[in-house]
Coordinates of C-alpha atoms and ligand atoms in Angstrom, one line a residue:
X17 CA 105.2 80.2 130.3
X18 CA 105.2 83.0 132.9
X19 CA 102.6 84.0 135.2
X20 CA 101.3 87.3 136.1
X21 CA 102.8 87.0 139.6
X22 CA 106.4 86.8 138.1
X23 CA 106.1 89.9 136.5
X24 CA 106.7 92.1 139.5
X25 CA 103.2 93.4 139.9
X26 CA 101.7 94.4 143.5
X27 CA 98.9 92.7 145.2
X28 CA 96.2 95.1 144.4
X29 CA 96.8 94.5 140.7
X30 CA 97.1 90.7 141.0
X31 CA 93.8 90.6 142.6
X32 CA 92.3 92.6 140.1
X33 CA 93.8 90.3 137.3
X34 CA 92.3 87.4 138.8
X35 CA 88.8 89.3 138.9
X36 CA 88.9 89.9 135.5
X37 CA 90.0 86.1 134.7
X38 CA 93.4 86.8 132.9
X39 CA 95.3 83.6 133.5
X40 CA 98.7 84.1 131.7
X41 CA 100.2 87.3 130.4
X42 CA 100.3 87.9 126.5
X43 CA 103.7 88.1 125.0
X44 CA 103.7 91.8 124.9
X45 CA 102.6 92.0 128.6
X46 CA 105.2 89.5 129.4
X47 CA 107.9 91.5 127.7
X48 CA 106.7 95.0 128.5
X49 CA 105.7 94.9 132.1
X50 CA 109.0 94.0 133.8
X51 CA 110.8 96.5 131.8
X52 CA 108.6 99.3 132.6
X53 CA 108.3 98.3 136.3
X54 CA 112.0 98.1 136.8
X55 CA 113.3 100.9 134.6
X56 CA 112.6 104.7 134.1
X57 CA 112.7 104.3 130.3
X58 CA 111.1 105.4 127.0
X59 CA 109.7 102.5 125.0
X60 CA 108.6 101.5 121.6
X61 CA 106.4 98.4 121.6
X62 CA 104.9 96.9 118.6
X63 CA 102.3 94.5 118.7
X64 CA 99.2 93.6 116.5
X65 CA 95.7 94.7 117.7
X66 CA 94.1 92.3 120.4
X67 CA 97.4 91.3 121.7
X68 CA 96.6 93.1 125.2
X69 CA 98.6 96.2 124.9
X70 CA 96.4 98.2 127.3
X71 CA 97.3 96.0 130.3
X72 CA 101.1 96.0 129.1
X73 CA 101.1 99.7 129.8
X74 CA 98.3 100.0 132.1
X75 CA 99.5 97.6 134.9
X76 CA 103.0 99.3 135.3
X77 CA 101.3 102.9 134.8
X78 CA 99.1 102.0 137.7
X79 CA 101.6 100.5 139.8
X80 CA 104.1 103.6 139.3
X81 CA 101.4 106.3 139.8
X82 CA 101.2 107.8 143.3
X83 CA 97.5 107.7 144.1
X84 CA 98.1 109.9 147.3
X85 CA 98.9 112.7 145.2
X86 CA 96.0 114.4 142.9
X87 CA 98.4 115.6 140.4
X88 CA 98.0 114.3 137.0
X89 CA 100.9 112.0 136.6
X90 CA 99.8 109.8 133.5
X91 CA 98.5 110.9 130.2
X92 CA 97.4 108.5 127.6
X93 CA 96.8 109.6 124.2
X94 CA 94.3 107.5 122.0
X95 CA 93.0 107.9 118.6
X96 CA 89.5 107.6 119.1
X97 CA 86.5 108.3 121.5
X98 CA 85.6 104.7 121.6
X99 CA 89.2 103.6 122.4
X100 CA 89.6 106.4 124.8
X101 CA 86.5 105.1 126.8
X102 CA 87.6 101.5 126.5
X103 CA 91.1 102.3 127.7
X104 CA 89.4 104.3 130.7
X105 CA 87.2 101.4 131.5
X106 CA 89.9 98.9 131.6
X107 CA 92.2 101.0 133.7
X108 CA 89.3 101.3 136.3
X109 CA 89.0 97.6 136.2
X110 CA 92.7 97.0 136.8
X111 CA 92.8 99.6 139.7
X112 CA 89.6 98.7 141.4
X113 CA 91.6 97.7 144.7
X114 CA 93.5 101.1 144.6
X115 CA 91.7 103.6 146.7
X116 CA 91.8 107.2 145.4
X117 CA 93.3 106.6 141.9
X118 CA 90.9 108.4 139.5
X119 CA 91.0 107.7 135.7
X120 CA 89.5 110.3 133.5
X121 CA 88.5 110.2 130.0
X122 CA 88.7 113.3 127.8
X123 CA 87.3 113.3 124.2
X124 CA 85.4 115.3 121.7
X125 CA 81.7 115.5 121.4
X126 CA 80.8 115.5 125.0
X127 CA 80.7 118.7 127.3
X128 CA 84.2 120.0 127.8
X129 CA 83.1 121.7 131.0
X130 CA 82.0 118.4 132.5
X131 CA 85.3 116.9 131.5
X132 CA 87.0 119.7 133.1
X133 CA 85.2 119.4 136.4
X134 CA 86.1 115.7 136.6
X135 CA 89.8 116.6 135.9
X136 CA 89.6 119.4 138.7
X137 CA 88.4 116.7 141.1
X138 CA 91.9 115.1 140.9
X139 CA 92.8 112.6 138.0
X140 CA 96.0 111.0 138.3
X141 CA 95.5 109.4 134.8
X142 CA 94.1 111.1 131.9
X143 CA 93.1 109.2 128.9
X144 CA 92.3 111.6 126.0
X145 CA 92.1 111.9 122.3
X146 CA 94.6 114.5 120.8
X147 CA 92.0 117.0 119.5
X148 CA 90.1 117.4 122.7
X149 CA 93.4 117.3 124.7
X150 CA 94.8 120.1 122.7
X151 CA 91.8 122.1 123.2
X152 CA 91.8 121.7 126.9
X153 CA 95.5 122.5 127.1
X154 CA 94.9 125.8 125.4
X155 CA 92.1 126.6 127.6
X156 CA 94.0 125.9 130.7
X157 CA 91.5 123.2 131.7
X158 CA 94.1 120.4 132.4
X159 CA 97.7 120.6 133.8
X160 CA 100.0 118.1 132.2
X161 CA 103.2 120.0 133.3
X162 CA 104.0 117.4 135.9
X163 CA 103.2 114.2 134.1
X164 CA 105.7 111.4 134.6
X165 CA 104.4 109.0 132.0
X166 CA 103.0 109.6 128.5
X167 CA 101.6 106.9 126.5
X168 CA 100.9 107.1 123.0
X169 CA 98.6 104.2 122.2
X170 CA 97.8 103.0 118.5
X171 CA 100.3 105.6 117.6
X172 CA 100.2 104.6 113.9
X173 CA 96.4 105.1 113.7
X174 CA 96.7 108.6 115.5
X175 CA 99.2 109.7 113.0
X176 CA 97.3 108.2 110.3
X177 CA 94.2 110.1 111.4
X178 CA 96.4 113.3 111.1
X179 CA 97.0 114.2 114.8
X180 CA 100.6 114.7 114.2
X181 CA 100.6 118.5 115.2
X182 CA 98.2 118.0 118.2
X183 CA 100.4 115.4 119.5
X184 CA 103.5 117.3 119.1
X185 CA 102.0 120.4 120.6
X186 CA 100.5 118.5 123.6
X187 CA 103.9 116.8 124.2
X188 CA 105.5 120.5 124.1
X189 CA 103.5 121.2 127.3
X190 CA 105.0 118.2 129.2
X191 CA 108.0 118.0 131.1
X192 CA 111.4 116.6 129.3
X193 CA 112.0 114.1 132.2
X194 CA 108.8 112.1 131.7
X195 CA 109.0 108.7 130.3
X196 CA 107.1 108.3 126.8
X197 CA 105.7 104.8 125.9
X198 CA 104.6 104.3 122.2
X199 CA 102.5 101.4 121.4
X200 CA 101.9 100.8 117.9
X201 CA 100.7 97.6 115.6
X202 CA 103.0 99.1 112.7
X203 CA 105.9 101.3 112.7
X204 CA 105.5 103.7 109.6
X205 CA 107.6 106.8 108.9
X206 CA 105.5 109.3 111.1
X207 CA 105.7 106.9 114.0
X208 CA 109.5 106.5 113.5
X209 CA 109.6 110.4 113.4
X210 CA 107.9 110.8 116.6
X211 CA 110.0 108.1 118.3
X212 CA 113.1 109.9 117.1
X213 CA 112.0 113.4 118.0
X214 CA 110.4 112.9 121.5
X215 CA 112.1 109.8 122.9
X216 CA 115.5 109.1 124.5
X217 CA 116.9 106.0 123.8
X218 CA 113.8 103.8 123.9
X219 CA 113.6 100.2 124.8
X220 CA 112.2 98.4 121.8
X221 CA 109.9 95.3 122.0
X222 CA 108.4 93.6 119.1
X223 CA 106.0 90.7 119.3
X224 CA 104.2 88.4 117.1
X225 CA 107.0 87.5 115.0
X226 CA 108.1 84.2 116.7
X227 CA 107.5 82.4 113.5
X228 CA 110.7 82.7 111.6
X229 CA 109.6 80.8 108.7
X230 CA 110.5 77.5 107.1
X231 CA 114.1 76.5 106.7
X232 CA 113.1 75.2 103.4
X233 CA 112.3 78.6 101.9
X234 CA 114.5 80.9 99.8
X235 CA 113.8 84.6 99.8
X236 CA 114.5 86.7 96.9
X237 CA 113.7 90.3 96.1
X238 CA 113.5 91.9 92.7
X239 CA 113.8 95.7 92.4
X240 CA 111.7 97.4 89.7
X241 CA 109.9 100.7 88.9
X242 CA 106.5 100.6 90.1
X243 CA 104.9 100.7 86.7
X244 CA 106.8 97.6 85.5
X245 CA 105.6 95.3 88.6
X246 CA 103.0 93.4 86.3
X247 CA 105.7 92.9 83.7
X248 CA 108.0 91.6 86.1
X249 CA 105.6 89.1 87.2
X250 CA 105.0 87.7 83.9
X251 CA 108.8 87.5 83.5
X252 CA 109.1 85.6 86.8
X253 CA 106.3 83.0 85.6
X254 CA 107.9 82.8 82.1
X255 CA 111.4 82.0 83.6
X256 CA 109.9 79.4 85.8
X257 CA 107.7 77.2 83.2
X258 CA 106.6 74.8 85.9
X259 CA 105.8 77.3 88.3
X260 CA 103.0 76.4 90.9
X261 CA 102.4 79.6 92.7
X262 CA 100.4 81.8 95.1
X263 CA 100.7 85.6 94.2
X264 CA 99.9 88.0 96.9
X265 CA 98.3 91.4 96.3
X266 CA 97.4 93.9 99.0
X267 CA 93.9 94.6 97.8
X268 CA 91.1 92.8 96.5
X269 CA 90.9 95.0 93.6
X270 CA 94.7 94.4 92.9
X271 CA 93.9 90.7 93.2
X272 CA 91.2 90.8 90.7
X273 CA 92.8 92.7 88.2
X274 CA 96.2 91.1 88.3
X275 CA 94.4 87.7 87.8
X276 CA 92.3 89.0 84.9
X277 CA 95.2 90.4 83.2
X278 CA 97.2 87.0 83.6
X279 CA 94.2 85.1 82.2
X280 CA 94.1 87.6 79.2
X281 CA 97.8 87.1 78.7
X282 CA 97.3 83.2 78.4
X283 CA 98.4 82.2 81.9
X284 CA 96.4 79.5 83.9
X285 CA 95.5 82.1 86.5
X286 CA 92.6 82.7 89.0
X287 CA 91.8 85.1 91.7
X288 CA 91.0 84.3 95.1
X289 CA 89.6 87.1 97.6
X290 CA 86.7 87.8 99.9
X291 CA 84.4 89.1 97.2
X292 CA 83.8 85.8 95.7
X293 CA 81.1 83.6 97.0
X294 CA 81.9 80.6 99.1
X295 CA 81.1 78.4 96.1
X296 CA 83.3 80.5 93.8
X297 CA 86.2 80.2 96.3
X298 CA 85.8 76.4 96.4
X299 CA 85.9 76.0 92.7
X300 CA 89.1 78.1 92.6
X301 CA 90.7 76.0 95.2
X302 CA 89.7 72.8 93.5
X303 CA 91.2 73.8 90.4
X304 CA 94.2 75.0 92.1
X305 CA 94.8 71.7 94.0
X306 CA 94.4 69.9 90.6
X307 CA 97.0 72.1 89.3
X308 CA 94.7 73.4 86.5
X309 CA 95.6 76.6 87.9
X310 CA 99.2 77.6 88.0
X311 CA 99.0 81.1 89.4
X312 CA 96.6 81.7 92.2
X313 CA 96.4 85.3 92.9
X314 CA 95.2 85.9 96.4
X315 CA 94.6 88.4 99.1
X316 CA 96.2 87.7 102.5
X317 CA 92.8 86.9 104.2
X318 CA 91.7 84.6 101.5
X319 CA 94.9 82.7 101.4
X320 CA 95.0 82.0 105.1
X321 CA 93.4 78.7 104.7
X322 CA 95.5 77.5 101.8
X323 CA 96.9 74.1 102.7
X324 CA 98.3 72.9 99.3
X325 CA 101.6 71.4 99.9
X326 CA 103.8 71.6 96.7
X327 CA 103.4 75.3 95.9
X328 CA 106.8 76.1 94.2
X329 CA 106.7 79.9 94.4
X330 CA 105.2 82.6 96.6
X331 CA 105.3 85.9 94.7
X332 CA 104.8 88.9 96.6
X333 CA 103.3 91.2 94.0
X334 CA 103.2 93.9 96.5
X335 CA 104.7 93.5 100.1
X336 CA 102.0 93.3 102.8
X337 CA 101.5 96.6 104.9
X338 CA 102.4 94.7 108.0
X339 CA 105.7 93.1 107.6
X340 CA 104.8 90.3 110.0
X341 CA 102.3 89.1 107.2
X342 CA 105.3 88.2 105.0
X343 CA 105.8 85.2 107.3
X344 CA 102.3 83.7 106.7
X345 CA 102.8 84.4 102.9
X346 CA 106.1 82.7 102.6
X347 CA 104.8 79.8 104.8
X348 CA 102.7 78.8 101.7
X349 CA 105.6 77.3 100.2
X350 CA 108.4 75.2 101.4
X351 CA 105.6 72.8 103.1
X352 CA 105.9 69.1 103.8
X353 CA 109.7 68.9 103.6
X354 CA 109.8 70.4 100.2
X355 CA 111.8 73.5 99.1
X356 CA 110.1 76.7 97.7
X357 CA 111.2 80.3 96.7
X358 CA 109.4 83.3 98.0
X359 CA 109.9 86.2 95.6
X360 CA 109.1 89.7 96.4
X361 CA 108.8 92.5 93.7
X362 CA 109.6 95.7 95.1
X363 CA 110.3 99.4 94.3
X364 CA 113.6 101.1 95.4
X365 CA 111.7 102.7 98.3
X366 CA 110.5 99.6 99.8
X367 CA 114.0 98.2 100.6
X368 CA 113.9 99.3 104.1
X369 CA 111.0 96.9 104.4
X370 CA 113.0 94.2 103.1
X371 CA 115.4 94.9 106.0
X372 CA 112.5 94.8 108.5
X373 CA 111.3 91.4 107.3
X374 CA 114.8 90.0 107.3
X375 CA 114.9 91.0 111.2
X376 CA 111.7 89.2 111.7
X377 CA 112.2 86.0 109.7
X378 CA 116.0 85.8 110.7
X379 CA 116.9 85.0 107.0
X380 CA 118.5 86.9 104.3
X381 CA 117.0 87.9 101.0
X382 CA 118.9 87.4 97.9
X383 CA 118.7 90.4 95.5
X384 CA 118.0 89.1 91.9
X385 CA 117.5 90.8 88.6
X386 CA 114.2 90.2 86.7
X387 CA 115.4 87.8 84.0
X388 CA 115.9 89.4 80.6
X389 CA 113.9 88.5 77.7
X390 CA 116.6 86.6 76.1
X391 CA 117.3 84.6 79.4
X392 CA 113.6 83.7 79.4
X393 CA 113.8 82.5 75.7
X394 CA 116.7 80.3 76.6
X395 CA 114.9 78.8 79.6
X396 CA 111.7 78.2 77.7
X397 CA 113.8 76.3 74.9
X398 CA 115.5 74.0 77.4
X399 CA 112.1 73.5 79.3
X400 CA 110.5 72.4 75.8
X401 CA 113.6 70.1 74.9
X402 CA 113.1 68.3 78.3
X403 CA 109.6 68.3 77.9
X404 CA 109.5 66.7 74.4
X405 CA 112.2 64.1 75.9
X406 CA 110.0 63.2 79.0
X407 CA 106.7 63.1 76.9
X408 CA 104.9 59.8 76.7
X409 CA 103.8 59.0 73.3
X410 CA 100.3 59.2 72.7
X411 CA 99.4 56.3 70.2
X412 CA 96.1 58.0 69.2
X413 CA 98.3 60.0 67.0
X414 CA 99.4 57.0 65.1
X415 CA 96.8 57.0 62.6
X416 CA 97.3 60.7 61.6
X417 CA 101.3 60.0 61.1
X418 CA 101.2 58.9 57.5
X419 CA 99.7 62.3 56.5
X420 CA 101.9 64.2 58.8
X421 CA 105.0 62.3 57.6
X422 CA 104.0 63.1 54.2
X423 CA 103.9 67.0 54.9
X424 CA 107.3 66.7 56.7
X425 CA 108.9 64.3 54.4
X426 CA 111.6 66.7 53.0
X427 CA 113.1 67.5 56.2
X428 CA 116.0 65.9 57.8
X429 CA 116.1 65.4 61.6
X430 CA 118.1 68.5 62.2
X431 CA 115.8 70.8 60.2
X432 CA 112.9 69.2 61.8
X433 CA 114.2 70.0 65.2
X434 CA 115.1 73.6 64.2
X435 CA 111.7 74.2 62.9
X436 CA 109.7 72.6 65.7
X437 CA 111.6 74.7 68.4
X438 CA 111.1 77.7 66.2
X439 CA 107.4 77.4 66.5
X440 CA 107.7 78.0 70.2
X441 CA 110.9 80.2 70.4
X442 CA 109.5 82.8 68.0
X443 CA 106.5 83.3 70.1
X444 CA 108.8 84.2 73.1
X445 CA 111.5 85.6 70.9
X446 CA 109.0 88.3 69.2
X447 CA 107.6 89.2 72.5
X448 CA 110.9 89.7 74.2
X449 CA 113.3 90.8 71.7
X450 CA 112.8 94.5 72.2
X451 CA 112.2 94.7 75.6
X452 CA 114.2 96.5 78.0
X453 CA 115.4 95.0 81.2
X454 CA 113.2 95.7 84.2
X455 CA 115.7 97.1 86.6
X456 CA 115.0 100.1 88.8
X457 CA 118.4 101.5 88.5
X458 CA 120.2 103.8 86.1
X459 CA 117.1 104.5 84.1
X460 CA 116.5 107.9 83.0
X461 CA 113.6 110.0 84.3
X462 CA 112.0 111.5 81.2
X463 CA 110.2 114.3 82.8
X464 CA 112.4 115.4 85.4
X465 CA 116.2 115.8 85.5
X466 CA 117.5 113.3 88.0
X467 CA 120.0 115.6 89.3
X468 CA 117.2 117.9 90.5
X469 CA 115.5 115.3 92.5
X470 CA 116.2 115.9 96.4
X471 CA 117.5 113.1 98.2
X472 CA 116.4 114.0 101.7
X473 CA 113.6 115.5 103.4
X474 CA 110.1 116.0 102.0
X475 CA 109.2 116.5 98.5
X476 CA 106.2 118.3 97.1
X477 CA 104.8 117.3 93.8
X478 CA 102.5 119.0 91.3
X479 CA 100.0 116.6 89.7
X480 CA 97.7 117.6 86.8
X481 CA 94.6 116.0 88.1
X482 CA 92.1 117.8 90.6
X483 CA 88.6 118.2 91.3
X484 CA 87.2 118.3 88.0
X485 CA 88.6 114.7 87.5
X486 CA 86.5 113.6 90.4
X487 CA 89.1 113.7 93.3
X488 CA 89.2 115.0 96.6
X489 CA 92.3 114.8 98.9
X490 CA 91.4 111.5 100.2
X491 CA 90.4 109.9 97.1
X492 CA 93.7 111.3 95.4
X493 CA 95.6 110.1 98.3
X494 CA 94.2 106.7 97.9
X495 CA 94.9 106.6 94.1
X496 CA 98.3 107.6 94.8
X497 CA 98.8 105.2 97.5
X498 CA 97.6 102.3 95.5
X499 CA 99.1 103.5 92.0
X500 CA 102.3 103.8 93.4
X501 CA 102.2 101.2 96.0
X502 CA 102.9 103.2 98.9
X503 CA 102.0 102.7 102.5
X504 CA 99.2 104.6 104.0
X505 CA 101.5 107.3 105.7
X506 CA 103.7 107.8 102.7
X507 CA 101.7 110.4 100.9
X508 CA 100.7 113.4 102.8
X509 CA 99.7 117.1 102.6
X510 CA 97.4 116.2 99.7
X511 CA 96.0 119.5 98.3
X512 CA 93.3 119.2 95.5
X513 CA 92.7 122.3 93.4
X514 CA 90.3 122.5 90.4
X515 CA 92.5 121.2 87.8
X516 CA 95.6 120.1 89.6
X517 CA 96.8 119.0 92.9
X518 CA 99.8 119.0 95.2
X519 CA 101.1 116.4 97.5
X520 CA 104.1 115.4 99.6
X521 CA 106.4 112.4 100.0
X522 CA 109.4 111.6 101.5
X523 CA 112.4 112.1 99.3
X524 CA 113.1 108.4 99.2
X525 CA 110.0 107.9 97.0
X526 CA 110.8 110.9 94.4
X527 CA 112.7 108.8 92.0
X528 CA 110.0 106.0 91.9
X529 CA 107.3 108.5 91.5
X530 CA 108.8 110.6 88.9
X531 CA 109.8 107.7 87.0
X532 CA 106.3 106.0 87.3
X533 CA 104.6 108.9 85.8
X534 CA 106.7 109.3 82.7
X535 CA 104.1 107.5 80.7
X536 CA 101.0 107.0 82.8
X537 CA 97.6 107.5 81.6
X538 CA 94.2 108.0 83.3
X539 CA 91.2 107.7 80.9
X540 CA 93.6 108.0 77.9
X541 CA 95.3 111.2 79.2
X542 CA 98.7 111.6 80.6
X543 CA 99.1 112.1 84.2
X544 CA 102.1 114.6 84.7
X545 CA 103.8 114.8 88.1
X546 CA 106.6 117.2 88.5
X547 CA 108.4 118.5 91.6
X548 CA 106.8 121.5 92.7
X549 CA 109.0 124.5 93.7
X550 CA 106.4 125.1 96.7
X551 CA 107.5 123.4 100.0
X552 CA 104.6 124.0 102.2
X553 CA 101.3 122.6 102.8
X554 CA 98.1 124.2 101.7
X555 CA 97.6 126.9 98.9
X556 CA 98.4 126.3 95.3
X557 CA 100.5 128.1 92.5
X558 CA 98.4 129.2 89.6
X559 CA 99.3 126.9 86.8
X560 CA 97.5 125.2 83.8
X561 CA 96.4 121.8 84.3
X562 CA 97.1 120.7 80.6
X563 CA 98.5 117.4 79.6
X564 CA 101.7 117.3 78.2
X565 CA 102.0 115.6 74.9
X566 CA 104.7 112.9 74.9
X567 CA 105.9 110.2 72.6
X568 CA 104.9 107.1 73.9
X569 CA 107.4 104.5 72.6
X570 CA 107.2 101.8 75.0
X571 CA 107.0 98.3 73.5
X572 CA 105.2 96.4 76.1
X573 CA 103.0 93.8 74.7
X574 CA 100.8 91.1 75.8
X575 CA 102.2 88.0 77.3
X576 CA 103.9 85.5 74.8
X577 CA 101.5 82.9 76.0
X578 CA 98.6 84.5 74.2
X579 CA 98.5 85.1 70.4
X580 CA 96.8 88.3 70.9
X581 CA 97.9 91.7 69.3
X582 CA 100.4 93.9 71.2
X583 CA 98.8 96.5 73.2
X584 CA 100.3 99.2 75.0
X585 CA 99.9 98.7 78.7
X586 CA 100.9 102.3 79.7
X587 CA 97.3 103.0 78.8
X588 CA 95.3 102.1 81.6
X589 CA 91.6 103.1 82.1
X590 CA 90.9 103.9 85.6
X591 CA 87.3 105.1 85.1
X592 CA 85.8 102.3 87.3
X593 CA 88.2 103.2 90.1
X594 CA 86.7 106.6 90.7
X595 CA 83.3 105.8 90.0
X596 CA 82.9 103.9 93.2
X597 CA 83.8 106.7 95.5
Ligands
ADP621 P1 95.3 95.7 122.0 O1 95.4 97.2 122.6 O2 96.6 95.1 121.9 O3 94.5 95.7 120.6 P2 93.7 95.0 124.2 O4 94.5 95.5 125.5 O5 92.5 96.0 123.8 O6 94.5 94.7 123.0 O7 93.0 93.7 124.7 C1 92.4 92.8 123.9 C2 91.3 92.1 124.7 O8 92.1 91.0 125.4 C3 90.7 93.0 125.9 O9 89.4 92.4 125.8 C4 91.4 92.4 126.9 O10 90.7 92.6 128.2 C5 91.9 90.8 126.8 N1 93.3 90.7 127.6 C6 94.3 91.4 127.4 N2 95.2 90.7 128.2 C7 94.7 89.5 128.6 C8 95.3 88.4 129.1 N3 96.5 88.3 129.6 N4 94.4 87.2 129.4 C9 93.3 87.3 128.8 N5 92.7 88.4 128.1 C10 93.4 89.5 128.0
MG622 MG1 94.8 98.7 122.3

């Protein structure tokens, strides 16, 4: 383990570090500080919150600043007023032994003239929120044309809050030769875009991924259309009759609803998430340990403490937002020297996340197909045959045997086996005989000609829900994100009109999205999504928001494990979802 004194920091900083009581540098500090001190380089650094990023850029920045000059040399952009003040305070602590170094905070909701006055007194480092910064630049209240270092702190959060335009505009006022250091907990698309547009050959540091996972775990992914996720999950379970698994969902609501559907479909399943009382959670865990529950559907937070040794499968029903979380998930299996399988159900657009995970776990995923209905029937048959063979005879049945033998007396052994197995087989066979393969390739998109789907740039869509359905841009964005299982920055430029709306995604998602909405209902009505001819953001073309009539011929029924009547699962009811808003 290295020490602060080994990183190349000067005396004044070392003394301040001692005063603050920091003993050893955190991982990100250890990696970033020497690089930033030694080189004039751009940097992309990814690390979770609470890992000490402020000092990772703050120490080198302070050391590199010339406090003798009153010119503004360093600019730190940060998403909120609170963070802005916090960073400013931290930097003041770090630089307490450096005479003449001034750090000034600039943020909205406080007097702009007062902040301008502070700047005027000479601030070598300015810590700002993008909105207020933009404002002050426009009014010539701050000069950032000579900065040498620009830090984008919590870049993902800033972009998530919609500061992309402000940031790009602010950066356009800064000199080309500066170094840009980008710090972020995650690397969504828009952050990558900033890095690509505004940075030159950045050094890259990622921490928090030391844990490369158990050697005993095999990693597999299954690519399906978003709408087939649940059906895929059932098939994975049916193809593994002895499954003892933890299934991860991204939200509490998904966790609850997937568990409910599984139970309804006849599986031994239960939900584990933070909305349950401690007592309920204890009961669920007890049943899981006793194997009364085969499929435990859990959120990441709730599953953190699961220490059950013989979990055979981890199923990522959805990938986590942070790729690092995958390590924790897959670590629930392959424990205590046993082998395990970690399965991921993904849509086409998520393939890049798989690549990112592979880098972190330093292992390869195997791409597999969701088993076909007939494969599952076969597996179930062999499983049953083995089970029959292994089953210990229960002599409690002896007294009923004469009567049973009487009923079956006309059957020879061969017939008896055929009939016994047909009892089981027919159930699975009837469920699976007319089902399609669940593969996210080569399937026609009903509503849009596949040839018309752009394959690069942004795509703008028309969707026939709007304000009268209870949506505003925020709730529609949430709905799309959750329904389509997209990341928080994947849906943008959401523009809600009275009876319809528009939104954008990267072209990579277009096929999935159009495929998903071929037969998707909300409150019994078809939701129709089409590529809009309009490319831009605001405004909306006049258009009737009527629902298209369409044959709904999908034949997806309840699970074979339940004796219930088939029900079309394209017909989802999302009433409850919106009522909470
Ligand atoms: P991040 O920006 O990564 O979320 P911060 O920079 O805000 O994290 O640091 C989180 C907390 O950890 C702060 O209170 C900070 O003072 C403290 N801290 C940072 N580096 C160290 C260290 N090397 N040793 C002890 N505490 C540290
Ligand atoms: Mg921070």
